[in-house]
Each structure stands twice: as C-alpha cells, then as structure tokens.
mmCIF file of C-alpha atoms in Angstrom:
data_model
loop_
_atom_site.group_PDB
_atom_site.id
_atom_site.type_symbol
_atom_site.label_atom_id
_atom_site.label_comp_id
_atom_site.label_asym_id
_atom_site.label_seq_id
_atom_site.Cartn_x
_atom_site.Cartn_y
_atom_site.Cartn_z
ATOM 1 C CA MET A 11 0.000 0.000 0.000
ATOM 2 C CA PRO A 12 1.627 3.259 -1.068
ATOM 3 C CA GLY A 13 2.114 5.914 1.600
ATOM 4 C CA PRO A 14 1.330 9.616 1.443
ATOM 5 C CA GLU A 15 3.235 11.728 -1.032
ATOM 6 C CA TRP A 16 4.652 14.248 1.427
ATOM 7 C CA GLY A 17 7.343 16.488 0.093
ATOM 8 C CA LYS A 18 6.322 15.876 -3.506
ATOM 9 C CA LEU A 19 7.239 18.886 -5.653
ATOM 10 C CA VAL A 20 4.138 20.618 -6.914
ATOM 11 C CA LEU A 21 4.511 23.133 -9.705
ATOM 12 C CA VAL A 22 2.436 26.262 -9.341
ATOM 13 C CA SER A 23 1.275 27.864 -12.535
ATOM 14 C CA THR A 24 1.669 31.526 -13.344
ATOM 15 C CA ASP A 25 -2.138 31.600 -13.501
ATOM 16 C CA THR A 26 -2.329 30.547 -9.842
ATOM 17 C CA ALA A 27 -0.037 33.403 -8.797
ATOM 18 C CA GLN A 28 -1.957 35.876 -10.962
ATOM 19 C CA ASN A 29 -5.263 34.658 -9.525
ATOM 20 C CA ALA A 30 -3.923 35.034 -5.967
ATOM 21 C CA ALA A 31 -2.759 38.584 -6.736
ATOM 22 C CA ALA A 32 -6.188 39.401 -8.201
ATOM 23 C CA VAL A 33 -7.894 38.110 -5.044
ATOM 24 C CA VAL A 34 -5.636 40.235 -2.803
ATOM 25 C CA ARG A 35 -6.103 43.280 -5.050
ATOM 26 C CA ALA A 36 -9.898 42.964 -5.000
ATOM 27 C CA HIS A 37 -9.968 42.447 -1.235
ATOM 28 C CA LEU A 38 -7.801 45.492 -0.554
ATOM 29 C CA ALA A 39 -9.820 47.625 -2.980
ATOM 30 C CA GLY A 40 -12.985 46.817 -1.050
ATOM 31 C CA SER A 41 -11.425 47.145 2.406
ATOM 32 C CA GLY A 42 -11.442 50.932 2.711
ATOM 33 C CA ALA A 43 -7.884 50.828 4.087
ATOM 34 C CA PRO A 44 -5.144 52.767 2.282
ATOM 35 C CA TRP A 45 -3.128 50.414 0.091
ATOM 36 C CA GLU A 46 -0.904 50.326 -2.952
ATOM 37 C CA GLU A 47 0.614 47.812 -5.315
ATOM 38 C CA ALA A 48 4.218 48.874 -5.900
ATOM 39 C CA GLU A 49 4.679 46.156 -8.502
ATOM 40 C CA PRO A 50 2.470 43.289 -9.613
ATOM 41 C CA GLY A 51 1.808 40.986 -6.666
ATOM 42 C CA ARG A 52 3.512 43.213 -4.048
ATOM 43 C CA PHE A 53 1.055 45.078 -1.859
ATOM 44 C CA SER A 54 1.261 47.356 1.153
ATOM 45 C CA VAL A 55 -1.691 48.284 3.341
ATOM 46 C CA GLU A 56 -2.195 50.381 6.473
ATOM 47 C CA LEU A 57 -4.488 48.517 8.861
ATOM 48 C CA PRO A 58 -6.307 50.809 11.331
ATOM 49 C CA ASP A 59 -5.786 49.867 15.007
ATOM 50 C CA GLU A 60 -7.050 51.177 18.316
ATOM 51 C CA ARG A 61 -4.005 51.010 20.603
ATOM 52 C CA LYS A 62 -1.309 51.047 17.933
ATOM 53 C CA LEU A 63 -3.212 53.482 15.647
ATOM 54 C CA LYS A 64 -2.097 51.646 12.484
ATOM 55 C CA THR A 65 -0.170 48.566 11.429
ATOM 56 C CA SER A 66 1.896 48.712 8.248
ATOM 57 C CA CYS A 67 1.533 45.407 6.451
ATOM 58 C CA SER A 68 2.982 43.988 3.257
ATOM 59 C CA LEU A 69 1.594 41.128 1.218
ATOM 60 C CA ALA A 70 3.679 39.481 -1.477
ATOM 61 C CA VAL A 71 2.612 36.807 -3.926
ATOM 62 C CA ARG A 72 5.618 34.528 -4.249
ATOM 63 C CA ASP A 73 6.165 31.336 -6.252
ATOM 64 C CA HIS A 74 4.238 29.083 -3.861
ATOM 65 C CA SER A 75 2.681 31.277 -1.196
ATOM 66 C CA LEU A 76 1.225 34.591 -0.183
ATOM 67 C CA VAL A 77 3.577 36.076 2.407
ATOM 68 C CA VAL A 78 2.402 38.616 4.976
ATOM 69 C CA ASN A 79 4.810 40.756 6.983
ATOM 70 C CA ALA A 80 3.702 43.457 9.448
ATOM 71 C CA PHE A 81 5.790 45.777 11.612
ATOM 72 C CA VAL A 82 4.668 45.743 15.256
ATOM 73 C CA ALA A 83 7.316 47.507 17.372
ATOM 74 C CA ARG A 84 10.946 48.533 17.337
ATOM 75 C CA ARG A 85 13.621 46.710 19.309
ATOM 76 C CA PRO A 86 12.934 46.940 23.055
ATOM 77 C CA ASP A 87 15.041 49.494 24.942
ATOM 78 C CA GLU A 88 15.128 47.195 27.964
ATOM 79 C CA ASN A 89 14.074 43.704 29.023
ATOM 80 C CA ALA A 90 14.438 42.345 25.471
ATOM 81 C CA GLU A 91 14.591 38.770 26.774
ATOM 82 C CA GLY A 92 11.283 39.279 28.617
ATOM 83 C CA VAL A 93 9.634 40.799 25.546
ATOM 84 C CA TYR A 94 10.831 38.023 23.244
ATOM 85 C CA ARG A 95 9.790 35.328 25.735
ATOM 86 C CA TRP A 96 6.311 36.867 25.956
ATOM 87 C CA LEU A 97 6.087 36.923 22.142
ATOM 88 C CA LEU A 98 7.094 33.252 21.893
ATOM 89 C CA GLU A 99 4.460 32.296 24.460
ATOM 90 C CA ARG A 100 1.890 34.331 22.519
ATOM 91 C CA ASN A 101 2.822 32.517 19.280
ATOM 92 C CA ALA A 102 1.260 29.336 20.674
ATOM 93 C CA ARG A 103 -2.169 31.018 20.552
ATOM 94 C CA LEU A 104 -1.893 32.528 17.051
ATOM 95 C CA SER A 105 -3.262 30.961 13.879
ATOM 96 C CA GLY A 106 -1.524 31.345 10.527
ATOM 97 C CA ILE A 107 0.871 34.039 11.758
ATOM 98 C CA ALA A 108 3.687 34.300 14.285
ATOM 99 C CA PHE A 109 5.757 36.961 15.961
ATOM 100 C CA ALA A 110 9.331 37.220 14.695
ATOM 101 C CA ILE A 111 12.261 39.574 15.120
ATOM 102 C CA ASP A 112 14.628 40.890 12.489
ATOM 103 C CA GLY A 113 18.412 41.309 12.742
ATOM 104 C CA ALA A 114 17.983 44.607 14.580
ATOM 105 C CA GLY A 115 15.582 43.091 17.123
ATOM 106 C CA ASP A 116 12.470 44.846 15.764
ATOM 107 C CA VAL A 117 9.211 42.905 16.208
ATOM 108 C CA TYR A 118 7.130 41.739 13.238
ATOM 109 C CA LEU A 119 4.233 39.442 12.517
ATOM 110 C CA VAL A 120 4.841 37.024 9.651
ATOM 111 C CA GLY A 121 2.746 34.415 7.915
ATOM 112 C CA ARG A 122 2.394 32.327 4.768
ATOM 113 C CA LEU A 123 -0.632 31.058 2.941
ATOM 114 C CA PRO A 124 -0.320 28.538 0.085
ATOM 115 C CA LEU A 125 -1.373 30.124 -3.209
ATOM 116 C CA ALA A 126 -4.027 27.457 -3.722
ATOM 117 C CA ALA A 127 -5.650 28.598 -0.433
ATOM 118 C CA VAL A 128 -5.820 32.305 -1.329
ATOM 119 C CA THR A 129 -9.480 33.299 -1.257
ATOM 120 C CA ALA A 130 -11.160 36.528 -0.220
ATOM 121 C CA ASP A 131 -12.193 34.911 3.077
ATOM 122 C CA GLU A 132 -8.654 33.686 3.793
ATOM 123 C CA VAL A 133 -7.088 37.069 2.981
ATOM 124 C CA ASP A 134 -9.638 38.694 5.289
ATOM 125 C CA ARG A 135 -8.903 36.133 8.038
ATOM 126 C CA LEU A 136 -5.148 36.592 7.649
ATOM 127 C CA LEU A 137 -5.300 40.401 7.796
ATOM 128 C CA GLY A 138 -7.746 40.195 10.704
ATOM 129 C CA ALA A 139 -5.344 37.934 12.606
ATOM 130 C CA VAL A 140 -2.485 40.379 11.956
ATOM 131 C CA LEU A 141 -4.587 43.332 13.071
ATOM 132 C CA ASP A 142 -5.797 41.615 16.236
ATOM 133 C CA ALA A 143 -2.362 40.285 17.245
ATOM 134 C CA ALA A 144 -0.567 43.585 16.599
ATOM 135 C CA ASP A 145 -3.137 45.725 18.371
ATOM 136 C CA SER A 146 -3.821 43.466 21.354
ATOM 137 C CA SER A 147 -0.088 42.955 22.002
ATOM 138 C CA PHE A 148 1.132 46.505 21.527
ATOM 139 C CA ASN A 149 0.672 47.906 25.038
ATOM 140 C CA THR A 150 2.196 44.805 26.648
ATOM 141 C CA ILE A 151 5.236 45.061 24.359
ATOM 142 C CA LEU A 152 5.605 48.731 25.251
ATOM 143 C CA GLU A 153 5.258 48.108 28.971
ATOM 144 C CA LEU A 154 7.715 45.203 28.986
ATOM 145 C CA GLY A 155 10.294 46.799 26.707
ATOM 146 C CA PHE A 156 9.977 50.556 27.183
ATOM 147 C CA SER A 157 8.782 51.214 30.751
ATOM 148 C CA THR A 158 11.676 53.571 31.566
ATOM 149 C CA ALA A 159 10.954 55.649 28.455
ATOM 150 C CA ILE A 160 7.239 55.728 29.320
ATOM 151 C CA ARG A 161 8.023 56.949 32.846
ATOM 152 C CA ARG A 162 10.309 59.650 31.425
ATOM 153 C CA GLU A 163 7.587 60.692 28.997
ATOM 154 C CA TRP A 164 5.133 60.998 31.905
ATOM 155 C CA GLU A 165 7.597 63.173 33.826
ATOM 156 C CA TRP A 166 8.334 65.394 30.820
ATOM 157 C CA ARG A 167 4.663 65.972 29.980
ATOM 158 C CA LEU A 168 3.607 66.574 33.569
ATOM 159 C CA ALA A 169 6.474 69.039 34.154
ATOM 160 C CA ARG A 170 5.459 71.049 31.077
ATOM 161 C CA GLY A 171 1.702 70.758 31.447
ATOM 162 C CA GLU A 172 1.445 68.782 28.198
ATOM 163 C CA SER A 173 -1.422 66.427 27.426
ATOM 164 C CA THR A 174 -1.044 62.897 28.790
ATOM 165 C CA ARG A 175 -4.095 61.533 26.966
ATOM 166 C CA ASN A 176 -2.110 59.046 24.875
ATOM 167 C CA LEU A 177 -0.394 57.734 28.032
ATOM 168 C CA ALA A 178 -3.706 56.730 29.657
ATOM 169 C CA ALA A 179 -3.024 53.008 29.122
ATOM 170 C CA PHE A 180 0.101 53.449 31.242
ATOM 171 C CA GLU A 181 -1.424 55.359 34.143
ATOM 172 C CA HIS A 182 0.143 52.820 36.523
ATOM 173 C CA LEU A 183 3.600 54.006 35.332
ATOM 174 C CA ARG A 184 2.813 57.661 36.142
ATOM 175 C CA PRO A 185 5.273 59.102 38.656
ATOM 176 C CA ASP A 186 3.941 59.934 42.122
#
C-alpha cells in the first residue's frame, strides 16, 4: 500500500499566482484601508488599530505562497529577553501568523498562505489575525520593553503641562 506523497514537488502555474494577486487586489480595494501595489503581486496596506493606531503590512505573492509581513514595534530598549519570551508564548495562541524579530531586534508578525488557499475569506482572516495580534499585544510590548521611556515621557509631559491623553493606558507608570 503506497504511503502519502509528502514532500512531492508541486509546480504552481503563473495563472495561480496571478489569480492570488487578483484576489488580494480585489480584497484590498474593497477594504477601505489605504493600500498600494508597488509592482504586480507586491502590496502594502495600512491597517487601522485602536491602541497602535495603524499597522503597516505587506503582502507578497511569491512562487508558492502569499507572504504577509507586518511591523509591530521597534527593538525593546530594555528587558528584550522578557519581551521576546512573551512573544514566543503568545505565538502558541496565534493561527496562521507568528511573531518574529529581524536582525535589529524589531518585532514583526509574519505568515504564509499557500497560493491554492488564497481566497477573499482567507485574505480577510489573515489580515484580521495580523490586526488583532498587533493591536492586542502593543501595550504589553511597550510596557515590557519601554517602561523607563514611558516613565520619562510621563515626567516630561507633567512638568510642562502637556497632554497625557495618549499615556492613559500606562497610568500605573505615572510618577507619584
């Protein structure tokens, strides 16, 4: 009895890649979010957030998959090990995407979807997962990796009578 054909090379047609790009293009056009296609099959979109305000996301149709890459936060100023550990633990609860860091230590969300699976619903699910993970994680990343800077920002704004409205999520870091 023959076994499964795992690892078998499957050729993807140019039509499949073009169809995937057309699906992404149509989805982005109907999304209402600002987007552009710098070259055929390479898209960028600004996803609107609540905590993070916006998440810059790229989508690229490659030979065998649709690749998503979204910037979440710059390299932590402090407690990098704690931030990265938290991200790895969070990865276990994500579907289709994962947190990653680049060579500089900046935090991204990355994911891949086989070209044959690219549908409007799957593109919507993938972008929704990116948006939710980036936005729901942002304040925790900031608190773990930038608490000293947040405290300094509180002090600076309070000393000058500046608005602290955008620091409300970090009220517990406000100096006494």
